[in-house]
Amino acid sequence: MDATPHPILEFDPARPAIIEPGALVSRLEAMPARCVVCFFQEVIDALLAEGALTELCSEGSEMGRHPLYLMERQGQRLALFHPGVGAPLAAGLLEHAIARGGERFVVCGGAGALRPELRVATLIVPTGAIRDEGTSYHYLAPDAPAEPHPEAVIAIEATLQARELPYHAGLTWTTDAFYRETPGKVARRREQGCLCVEMEAAALFGVAAFRGVRLGQLLYAGDDVSGSDWDHRGWNDRHDVRQGLFDLAVEACLRM
């Protein structure tokens, strides 16, 4: 580990850490290898109301319970969980899902649009993340790219192409501070090729790479932060879009 005046850059690849996920959770025989990570609580609630989910187990935190569910699609078993909001919690819950036995993950969520042509509900397939959060620096060296697994990207794109759905593929900007998305930073991220902004992708990509599992992400363009004024665009009320994105994530996960 290199010494630096900036601790966030002190990447230490040492294994094991003082606390490993396996010290807190145990592998589940019933845990499928395939797992969908869904940011849309109302989609999960609807599945629960339909009786389509069985709770496998529940993680605990000071926020309360974080259930891990089992579901079935096309005769195949998949796991499902909500990763919370923000990189640290999402990374921790992904760690637990991996320790439980998860190996192939597709994440579905929303993101802020950094380009005005990305209308609300535009589909986005991240090919990498600009690392402007803290969590990924504990899983990847500072100069390492945060990228989804190629097999996951292939599965996601194949799913969209099979349905003849248009989409944009490119970089996303992962930040911890949604109240500090300044005009200067937005312009800089656009120059770097970013299509959108969210809070978890870089960390999820980093955890997956560190643990040797396959993970990809499918997003939809939500609010617009590309101009001088923020436009909410009612992005989180698009229940049809969110349900549709979840269904696409399930299909893509089954392709892996």
PDB file of C-alpha atoms in Angstrom:
ATOM      1  CA  MET A   1       0.000   0.000   0.000  1.00  0.00           C
ATOM      2  CA  ASP A   2       1.457   3.347  -1.067  1.00  0.00           C
ATOM      3  CA  ALA A   3       1.564   6.191   1.444  1.00  0.00           C
ATOM      4  CA  THR A   4      -0.338   9.301   0.362  1.00  0.00           C
ATOM      5  CA  PRO A   5      -1.602  12.465   2.052  1.00  0.00           C
ATOM      6  CA  HIS A   6      -5.038  11.554   0.658  1.00  0.00           C
ATOM      7  CA  PRO A   7      -6.321   8.394   2.392  1.00  0.00           C
ATOM      8  CA  ILE A   8      -8.964   7.783  -0.284  1.00  0.00           C
ATOM      9  CA  LEU A   9      -6.099   6.957  -2.672  1.00  0.00           C
ATOM     10  CA  GLU A  10      -4.490   4.395  -0.327  1.00  0.00           C
ATOM     11  CA  PHE A  11      -5.794   1.334  -2.120  1.00  0.00           C
ATOM     12  CA  ASP A  12      -4.871  -1.808  -0.207  1.00  0.00           C
ATOM     13  CA  PRO A  13      -5.601  -5.082  -2.066  1.00  0.00           C
ATOM     14  CA  ALA A  14      -4.879  -7.173   1.037  1.00  0.00           C
ATOM     15  CA  ARG A  15      -7.145 -10.140   1.673  1.00  0.00           C
ATOM     16  CA  PRO A  16      -8.771 -10.899   3.955  1.00  0.00           C
ATOM     17  CA  ALA A  17      -9.905  -7.643   5.544  1.00  0.00           C
ATOM     18  CA  ILE A  18     -10.499  -7.471   9.288  1.00  0.00           C
ATOM     19  CA  ILE A  19     -14.218  -8.045   8.664  1.00  0.00           C
ATOM     20  CA  GLU A  20     -15.231 -10.180   5.696  1.00  0.00           C
ATOM     21  CA  PRO A  21     -18.863 -10.559   4.535  1.00  0.00           C
ATOM     22  CA  GLY A  22     -18.702 -14.259   5.328  1.00  0.00           C
ATOM     23  CA  ALA A  23     -18.239 -13.406   9.000  1.00  0.00           C
ATOM     24  CA  LEU A  24     -21.719 -11.864   9.047  1.00  0.00           C
ATOM     25  CA  VAL A  25     -23.706 -13.880   6.527  1.00  0.00           C
ATOM     26  CA  SER A  26     -23.511 -17.480   5.393  1.00  0.00           C
ATOM     27  CA  ARG A  27     -23.926 -19.108   2.016  1.00  0.00           C
ATOM     28  CA  LEU A  28     -27.482 -20.206   1.216  1.00  0.00           C
ATOM     29  CA  GLU A  29     -28.142 -23.441  -0.635  1.00  0.00           C
ATOM     30  CA  ALA A  30     -31.349 -21.896  -1.978  1.00  0.00           C
ATOM     31  CA  MET A  31     -29.549 -18.802  -3.334  1.00  0.00           C
ATOM     32  CA  PRO A  32     -29.648 -18.742  -7.166  1.00  0.00           C
ATOM     33  CA  ALA A  33     -26.535 -17.754  -9.073  1.00  0.00           C
ATOM     34  CA  ARG A  34     -28.553 -15.121 -10.962  1.00  0.00           C
ATOM     35  CA  CYS A  35     -29.719 -12.013  -9.113  1.00  0.00           C
ATOM     36  CA  VAL A  36     -31.564  -8.823 -10.105  1.00  0.00           C
ATOM     37  CA  VAL A  37     -30.727  -5.693  -8.129  1.00  0.00           C
ATOM     38  CA  CYS A  38     -33.703  -3.333  -8.342  1.00  0.00           C
ATOM     39  CA  PHE A  39     -33.812   0.289  -7.168  1.00  0.00           C
ATOM     40  CA  PHE A  40     -37.598   0.496  -7.629  1.00  0.00           C
ATOM     41  CA  GLN A  41     -39.311  -0.315  -4.337  1.00  0.00           C
ATOM     42  CA  GLU A  42     -42.801  -0.023  -5.834  1.00  0.00           C
ATOM     43  CA  VAL A  43     -41.951  -2.794  -8.318  1.00  0.00           C
ATOM     44  CA  ILE A  44     -40.829  -5.047  -5.474  1.00  0.00           C
ATOM     45  CA  ASP A  45     -43.954  -4.164  -3.468  1.00  0.00           C
ATOM     46  CA  ALA A  46     -46.170  -5.097  -6.424  1.00  0.00           C
ATOM     47  CA  LEU A  47     -44.441  -8.458  -6.754  1.00  0.00           C
ATOM     48  CA  LEU A  48     -44.931  -9.062  -3.043  1.00  0.00           C
ATOM     49  CA  ALA A  49     -48.630  -8.198  -3.324  1.00  0.00           C
ATOM     50  CA  GLU A  50     -48.950 -10.700  -6.183  1.00  0.00           C
ATOM     51  CA  GLY A  51     -47.328 -13.406  -4.095  1.00  0.00           C
ATOM     52  CA  ALA A  52     -44.511 -13.661  -6.647  1.00  0.00           C
ATOM     53  CA  LEU A  53     -41.682 -13.379  -4.122  1.00  0.00           C
ATOM     54  CA  THR A  54     -40.446 -15.589  -1.308  1.00  0.00           C
ATOM     55  CA  GLU A  55     -38.132 -14.095   1.288  1.00  0.00           C
ATOM     56  CA  LEU A  56     -34.879 -16.030   1.459  1.00  0.00           C
ATOM     57  CA  CYS A  57     -33.363 -14.039   4.311  1.00  0.00           C
ATOM     58  CA  SER A  58     -33.038 -10.516   5.574  1.00  0.00           C
ATOM     59  CA  GLU A  59     -29.989  -8.405   6.328  1.00  0.00           C
ATOM     60  CA  GLY A  60     -30.161  -5.846   9.126  1.00  0.00           C
ATOM     61  CA  SER A  61     -28.818  -2.334   9.545  1.00  0.00           C
ATOM     62  CA  GLU A  62     -29.653   0.741  11.591  1.00  0.00           C
ATOM     63  CA  MET A  63     -32.167   1.521   8.814  1.00  0.00           C
ATOM     64  CA  GLY A  64     -34.037  -1.722   9.444  1.00  0.00           C
ATOM     65  CA  ARG A  65     -34.499  -4.853   7.334  1.00  0.00           C
ATOM     66  CA  HIS A  66     -33.054  -5.454   3.866  1.00  0.00           C
ATOM     67  CA  PRO A  67     -34.802  -8.564   2.471  1.00  0.00           C
ATOM     68  CA  LEU A  68     -33.350 -10.873  -0.135  1.00  0.00           C
ATOM     69  CA  TYR A  69     -36.080 -12.506  -2.209  1.00  0.00           C
ATOM     70  CA  LEU A  70     -36.485 -15.519  -4.461  1.00  0.00           C
ATOM     71  CA  MET A  71     -38.605 -15.338  -7.626  1.00  0.00           C
ATOM     72  CA  GLU A  72     -39.218 -17.460 -10.697  1.00  0.00           C
ATOM     73  CA  ARG A  73     -39.327 -16.381 -14.340  1.00  0.00           C
ATOM     74  CA  GLN A  74     -39.423 -18.597 -17.429  1.00  0.00           C
ATOM     75  CA  GLY A  75     -39.025 -21.615 -15.207  1.00  0.00           C
ATOM     76  CA  GLN A  76     -35.787 -20.242 -13.754  1.00  0.00           C
ATOM     77  CA  ARG A  77     -35.056 -19.134 -10.184  1.00  0.00           C
ATOM     78  CA  LEU A  78     -33.548 -15.700  -9.549  1.00  0.00           C
ATOM     79  CA  ALA A  79     -32.773 -13.682  -6.444  1.00  0.00           C
ATOM     80  CA  LEU A  80     -33.885 -10.075  -6.002  1.00  0.00           C
ATOM     81  CA  PHE A  81     -33.000  -7.282  -3.607  1.00  0.00           C
ATOM     82  CA  HIS A  82     -33.171  -3.512  -3.263  1.00  0.00           C
ATOM     83  CA  PRO A  83     -29.652  -2.089  -2.814  1.00  0.00           C
ATOM     84  CA  GLY A  84     -30.677   1.036  -0.920  1.00  0.00           C
ATOM     85  CA  VAL A  85     -29.459   4.450  -2.010  1.00  0.00           C
ATOM     86  CA  GLY A  86     -25.822   5.483  -2.202  1.00  0.00           C
ATOM     87  CA  ALA A  87     -22.609   3.644  -2.898  1.00  0.00           C
ATOM     88  CA  PRO A  88     -21.674   2.384   0.598  1.00  0.00           C
ATOM     89  CA  LEU A  89     -24.995   0.683   1.338  1.00  0.00           C
ATOM     90  CA  ALA A  90     -25.360  -0.693  -2.188  1.00  0.00           C
ATOM     91  CA  ALA A  91     -21.832  -2.100  -2.057  1.00  0.00           C
ATOM     92  CA  GLY A  92     -22.413  -3.695   1.336  1.00  0.00           C
ATOM     93  CA  LEU A  93     -25.661  -5.375   0.289  1.00  0.00           C
ATOM     94  CA  LEU A  94     -24.032  -6.597  -2.918  1.00  0.00           C
ATOM     95  CA  GLU A  95     -21.197  -8.056  -0.820  1.00  0.00           C
ATOM     96  CA  HIS A  96     -23.771  -9.958   1.221  1.00  0.00           C
ATOM     97  CA  ALA A  97     -25.570 -11.235  -1.882  1.00  0.00           C
ATOM     98  CA  ILE A  98     -22.253 -12.503  -3.245  1.00  0.00           C
ATOM     99  CA  ALA A  99     -21.422 -14.156   0.080  1.00  0.00           C
ATOM    100  CA  ARG A 100     -24.851 -15.805  -0.027  1.00  0.00           C
ATOM    101  CA  GLY A 101     -23.961 -17.370  -3.391  1.00  0.00           C
ATOM    102  CA  GLY A 102     -24.851 -14.805  -6.079  1.00  0.00           C
ATOM    103  CA  GLU A 103     -22.620 -14.857  -9.160  1.00  0.00           C
ATOM    104  CA  ARG A 104     -24.422 -13.025 -11.997  1.00  0.00           C
ATOM    105  CA  PHE A 105     -26.103  -9.678 -11.420  1.00  0.00           C
ATOM    106  CA  VAL A 106     -28.100  -7.181 -13.454  1.00  0.00           C
ATOM    107  CA  VAL A 107     -28.883  -3.859 -11.799  1.00  0.00           C
ATOM    108  CA  CYS A 108     -31.800  -1.660 -12.889  1.00  0.00           C
ATOM    109  CA  GLY A 109     -32.272   1.945 -11.832  1.00  0.00           C
ATOM    110  CA  GLY A 110     -32.701   5.563 -12.861  1.00  0.00           C
ATOM    111  CA  ALA A 111     -30.154   8.312 -13.494  1.00  0.00           C
ATOM    112  CA  GLY A 112     -29.974  12.021 -14.131  1.00  0.00           C
ATOM    113  CA  ALA A 113     -29.517  12.972 -17.772  1.00  0.00           C
ATOM    114  CA  LEU A 114     -26.366  14.971 -18.553  1.00  0.00           C
ATOM    115  CA  ARG A 115     -27.373  15.528 -22.175  1.00  0.00           C
ATOM    116  CA  PRO A 116     -30.598  17.265 -23.227  1.00  0.00           C
ATOM    117  CA  GLU A 117     -31.265  14.778 -26.021  1.00  0.00           C
ATOM    118  CA  LEU A 118     -31.719  12.039 -23.434  1.00  0.00           C
ATOM    119  CA  ARG A 119     -35.430  12.406 -22.911  1.00  0.00           C
ATOM    120  CA  VAL A 120     -37.060  10.919 -19.845  1.00  0.00           C
ATOM    121  CA  ALA A 121     -37.264   7.112 -20.094  1.00  0.00           C
ATOM    122  CA  THR A 122     -34.385   6.859 -22.593  1.00  0.00           C
ATOM    123  CA  LEU A 123     -32.576   3.563 -21.990  1.00  0.00           C
ATOM    124  CA  ILE A 124     -28.888   3.718 -21.041  1.00  0.00           C
ATOM    125  CA  VAL A 125     -26.386   0.866 -20.814  1.00  0.00           C
ATOM    126  CA  PRO A 126     -23.331   1.995 -18.808  1.00  0.00           C
ATOM    127  CA  THR A 127     -20.015   0.802 -20.236  1.00  0.00           C
ATOM    128  CA  GLY A 128     -18.024   2.326 -17.391  1.00  0.00           C
ATOM    129  CA  ALA A 129     -18.288   4.824 -14.547  1.00  0.00           C
ATOM    130  CA  ILE A 130     -16.353   7.968 -13.713  1.00  0.00           C
ATOM    131  CA  ARG A 131     -15.414   7.411 -10.074  1.00  0.00           C
ATOM    132  CA  ASP A 132     -16.462  10.510  -8.133  1.00  0.00           C
ATOM    133  CA  GLU A 133     -17.542   8.617  -5.006  1.00  0.00           C
ATOM    134  CA  GLY A 134     -15.567   7.010  -2.227  1.00  0.00           C
ATOM    135  CA  THR A 135     -16.483   3.341  -2.061  1.00  0.00           C
ATOM    136  CA  SER A 136     -14.891   2.127  -5.292  1.00  0.00           C
ATOM    137  CA  TYR A 137     -11.465   3.330  -4.108  1.00  0.00           C
ATOM    138  CA  HIS A 138     -11.472   0.549  -1.530  1.00  0.00           C
ATOM    139  CA  TYR A 139     -12.001  -2.094  -4.242  1.00  0.00           C
ATOM    140  CA  LEU A 140     -10.035  -0.738  -7.198  1.00  0.00           C
ATOM    141  CA  ALA A 141      -6.705   1.065  -7.518  1.00  0.00           C
ATOM    142  CA  PRO A 142      -7.174   4.828  -8.086  1.00  0.00           C
ATOM    143  CA  ASP A 143      -6.213   4.613 -11.754  1.00  0.00           C
ATOM    144  CA  ALA A 144      -8.253   1.483 -12.522  1.00  0.00           C
ATOM    145  CA  PRO A 145     -11.444   1.789 -14.578  1.00  0.00           C
ATOM    146  CA  ALA A 146     -14.784   0.936 -13.004  1.00  0.00           C
ATOM    147  CA  GLU A 147     -16.507  -1.182 -15.621  1.00  0.00           C
ATOM    148  CA  PRO A 148     -19.307  -3.737 -15.853  1.00  0.00           C
ATOM    149  CA  HIS A 149     -18.482  -7.298 -16.802  1.00  0.00           C
ATOM    150  CA  PRO A 150     -18.403  -7.694 -20.619  1.00  0.00           C
ATOM    151  CA  GLU A 151     -20.700 -10.738 -20.507  1.00  0.00           C
ATOM    152  CA  ALA A 152     -23.291  -8.738 -18.587  1.00  0.00           C
ATOM    153  CA  VAL A 153     -23.169  -5.890 -21.110  1.00  0.00           C
ATOM    154  CA  ILE A 154     -23.565  -8.372 -23.969  1.00  0.00           C
ATOM    155  CA  ALA A 155     -26.609  -9.920 -22.270  1.00  0.00           C
ATOM    156  CA  ILE A 156     -28.224  -6.529 -21.631  1.00  0.00           C
ATOM    157  CA  GLU A 157     -27.635  -5.253 -25.151  1.00  0.00           C
ATOM    158  CA  ALA A 158     -28.831  -8.530 -26.674  1.00  0.00           C
ATOM    159  CA  THR A 159     -32.053  -8.221 -24.676  1.00  0.00           C
ATOM    160  CA  LEU A 160     -32.683  -4.676 -25.886  1.00  0.00           C
ATOM    161  CA  GLN A 161     -31.822  -5.539 -29.474  1.00  0.00           C
ATOM    162  CA  ALA A 162     -34.093  -8.585 -29.460  1.00  0.00           C
ATOM    163  CA  ARG A 163     -36.961  -6.301 -28.477  1.00  0.00           C
ATOM    164  CA  GLU A 164     -35.838  -3.647 -30.979  1.00  0.00           C
ATOM    165  CA  LEU A 165     -35.561  -1.056 -28.209  1.00  0.00           C
ATOM    166  CA  PRO A 166     -33.306   1.952 -28.859  1.00  0.00           C
ATOM    167  CA  TYR A 167     -30.686   2.722 -26.223  1.00  0.00           C
ATOM    168  CA  HIS A 168     -27.499   4.667 -25.573  1.00  0.00           C
ATOM    169  CA  ALA A 169     -24.314   2.989 -24.359  1.00  0.00           C
ATOM    170  CA  GLY A 170     -21.592   5.011 -22.640  1.00  0.00           C
ATOM    171  CA  LEU A 171     -20.128   6.286 -19.401  1.00  0.00           C
ATOM    172  CA  THR A 172     -22.014   7.228 -16.267  1.00  0.00           C
ATOM    173  CA  TRP A 173     -20.838   9.618 -13.555  1.00  0.00           C
ATOM    174  CA  THR A 174     -21.074   8.197 -10.029  1.00  0.00           C
ATOM    175  CA  THR A 175     -21.118  10.828  -7.292  1.00  0.00           C
ATOM    176  CA  ASP A 176     -21.854  10.815  -3.572  1.00  0.00           C
ATOM    177  CA  ALA A 177     -23.154  14.381  -3.479  1.00  0.00           C
ATOM    178  CA  PHE A 178     -26.310  15.017  -5.483  1.00  0.00           C
ATOM    179  CA  TYR A 179     -26.492  18.560  -4.110  1.00  0.00           C
ATOM    180  CA  ARG A 180     -23.014  19.307  -5.514  1.00  0.00           C
ATOM    181  CA  GLU A 181     -23.635  18.594  -9.187  1.00  0.00           C
ATOM    182  CA  THR A 182     -22.387  22.013 -10.255  1.00  0.00           C
ATOM    183  CA  PRO A 183     -22.516  23.403 -13.808  1.00  0.00           C
ATOM    184  CA  GLY A 184     -18.740  23.118 -14.038  1.00  0.00           C
ATOM    185  CA  LYS A 185     -18.732  19.480 -12.987  1.00  0.00           C
ATOM    186  CA  VAL A 186     -21.575  18.626 -15.349  1.00  0.00           C
ATOM    187  CA  ALA A 187     -19.668  20.230 -18.225  1.00  0.00           C
ATOM    188  CA  ARG A 188     -16.503  18.354 -17.294  1.00  0.00           C
ATOM    189  CA  ARG A 189     -18.294  15.019 -17.100  1.00  0.00           C
ATOM    190  CA  ARG A 190     -19.879  15.617 -20.496  1.00  0.00           C
ATOM    191  CA  GLU A 191     -16.424  16.321 -21.923  1.00  0.00           C
ATOM    192  CA  GLN A 192     -15.327  12.948 -20.523  1.00  0.00           C
ATOM    193  CA  GLY A 193     -18.174  11.254 -22.370  1.00  0.00           C
ATOM    194  CA  CYS A 194     -20.684  10.742 -19.572  1.00  0.00           C
ATOM    195  CA  LEU A 195     -24.333  10.311 -20.497  1.00  0.00           C
ATOM    196  CA  CYS A 196     -25.839  10.364 -17.019  1.00  0.00           C
ATOM    197  CA  VAL A 197     -25.216  10.702 -13.296  1.00  0.00           C
ATOM    198  CA  GLU A 198     -26.129   8.396 -10.407  1.00  0.00           C
ATOM    199  CA  MET A 199     -24.760   7.325  -7.029  1.00  0.00           C
ATOM    200  CA  GLU A 200     -23.835   3.637  -7.119  1.00  0.00           C
ATOM    201  CA  ALA A 201     -22.528   2.261 -10.438  1.00  0.00           C
ATOM    202  CA  ALA A 202     -18.787   2.726  -9.824  1.00  0.00           C
ATOM    203  CA  ALA A 203     -19.022   1.035  -6.430  1.00  0.00           C
ATOM    204  CA  LEU A 204     -21.096  -1.874  -7.744  1.00  0.00           C
ATOM    205  CA  PHE A 205     -18.686  -2.387 -10.639  1.00  0.00           C
ATOM    206  CA  GLY A 206     -15.760  -2.244  -8.208  1.00  0.00           C
ATOM    207  CA  VAL A 207     -17.191  -4.771  -5.759  1.00  0.00           C
ATOM    208  CA  ALA A 208     -18.092  -7.165  -8.573  1.00  0.00           C
ATOM    209  CA  ALA A 209     -14.605  -6.966 -10.090  1.00  0.00           C
ATOM    210  CA  PHE A 210     -12.919  -7.432  -6.711  1.00  0.00           C
ATOM    211  CA  ARG A 211     -15.059 -10.463  -5.841  1.00  0.00           C
ATOM    212  CA  GLY A 212     -14.850 -12.000  -9.299  1.00  0.00           C
ATOM    213  CA  VAL A 213     -18.558 -11.994 -10.196  1.00  0.00           C
ATOM    214  CA  ARG A 214     -20.364 -10.754 -13.306  1.00  0.00           C
ATOM    215  CA  LEU A 215     -22.435  -7.575 -13.029  1.00  0.00           C
ATOM    216  CA  GLY A 216     -23.977  -5.110 -15.458  1.00  0.00           C
ATOM    217  CA  GLN A 217     -26.445  -2.265 -15.209  1.00  0.00           C
ATOM    218  CA  LEU A 218     -29.438  -0.949 -17.135  1.00  0.00           C
ATOM    219  CA  LEU A 219     -30.619   2.615 -16.458  1.00  0.00           C
ATOM    220  CA  TYR A 220     -33.273   4.984 -17.707  1.00  0.00           C
ATOM    221  CA  ALA A 221     -32.849   8.738 -18.053  1.00  0.00           C
ATOM    222  CA  GLY A 222     -34.763  10.485 -15.303  1.00  0.00           C
ATOM    223  CA  ASP A 223     -34.386  14.093 -14.243  1.00  0.00           C
ATOM    224  CA  ASP A 224     -32.446  16.514 -16.452  1.00  0.00           C
ATOM    225  CA  VAL A 225     -29.345  18.191 -15.009  1.00  0.00           C
ATOM    226  CA  SER A 226     -27.880  19.157 -18.379  1.00  0.00           C
ATOM    227  CA  GLY A 227     -28.993  22.792 -18.331  1.00  0.00           C
ATOM    228  CA  SER A 228     -28.712  25.786 -16.041  1.00  0.00           C
ATOM    229  CA  ASP A 229     -31.938  24.797 -14.274  1.00  0.00           C
ATOM    230  CA  TRP A 230     -32.834  21.385 -12.897  1.00  0.00           C
ATOM    231  CA  ASP A 231     -35.824  19.695 -14.520  1.00  0.00           C
ATOM    232  CA  HIS A 232     -37.328  16.915 -12.400  1.00  0.00           C
ATOM    233  CA  ARG A 233     -39.470  15.688 -15.323  1.00  0.00           C
ATOM    234  CA  GLY A 234     -41.536  13.565 -12.929  1.00  0.00           C
ATOM    235  CA  TRP A 235     -38.971  10.839 -13.483  1.00  0.00           C
ATOM    236  CA  ASN A 236     -39.715   8.699 -10.441  1.00  0.00           C
ATOM    237  CA  ASP A 237     -43.454   8.644 -11.180  1.00  0.00           C
ATOM    238  CA  ARG A 238     -42.936   6.712 -14.420  1.00  0.00           C
ATOM    239  CA  HIS A 239     -44.135   3.413 -13.000  1.00  0.00           C
ATOM    240  CA  ASP A 240     -44.676   1.869 -16.425  1.00  0.00           C
ATOM    241  CA  VAL A 241     -41.082   2.622 -17.387  1.00  0.00           C
ATOM    242  CA  ARG A 242     -39.721   1.293 -14.119  1.00  0.00           C
ATOM    243  CA  GLN A 243     -41.715  -1.928 -14.328  1.00  0.00           C
ATOM    244  CA  GLY A 244     -40.597  -2.355 -17.932  1.00  0.00           C
ATOM    245  CA  LEU A 245     -36.963  -1.786 -17.000  1.00  0.00           C
ATOM    246  CA  PHE A 246     -37.214  -4.398 -14.270  1.00  0.00           C
ATOM    247  CA  ASP A 247     -38.633  -6.924 -16.744  1.00  0.00           C
ATOM    248  CA  LEU A 248     -35.749  -6.187 -19.125  1.00  0.00           C
ATOM    249  CA  ALA A 249     -33.242  -6.662 -16.304  1.00  0.00           C
ATOM    250  CA  VAL A 250     -34.761 -10.055 -15.468  1.00  0.00           C
ATOM    251  CA  GLU A 251     -34.588 -11.114 -19.111  1.00  0.00           C
ATOM    252  CA  ALA A 252     -30.992  -9.954 -19.406  1.00  0.00           C
ATOM    253  CA  CYS A 253     -30.022 -11.752 -16.212  1.00  0.00           C
ATOM    254  CA  LEU A 254     -31.492 -14.980 -17.575  1.00  0.00           C
ATOM    255  CA  ARG A 255     -29.291 -14.566 -20.687  1.00  0.00           C
ATOM    256  CA  MET A 256     -26.092 -14.565 -18.616  1.00  0.00           C
TER     257      MET A 256
END
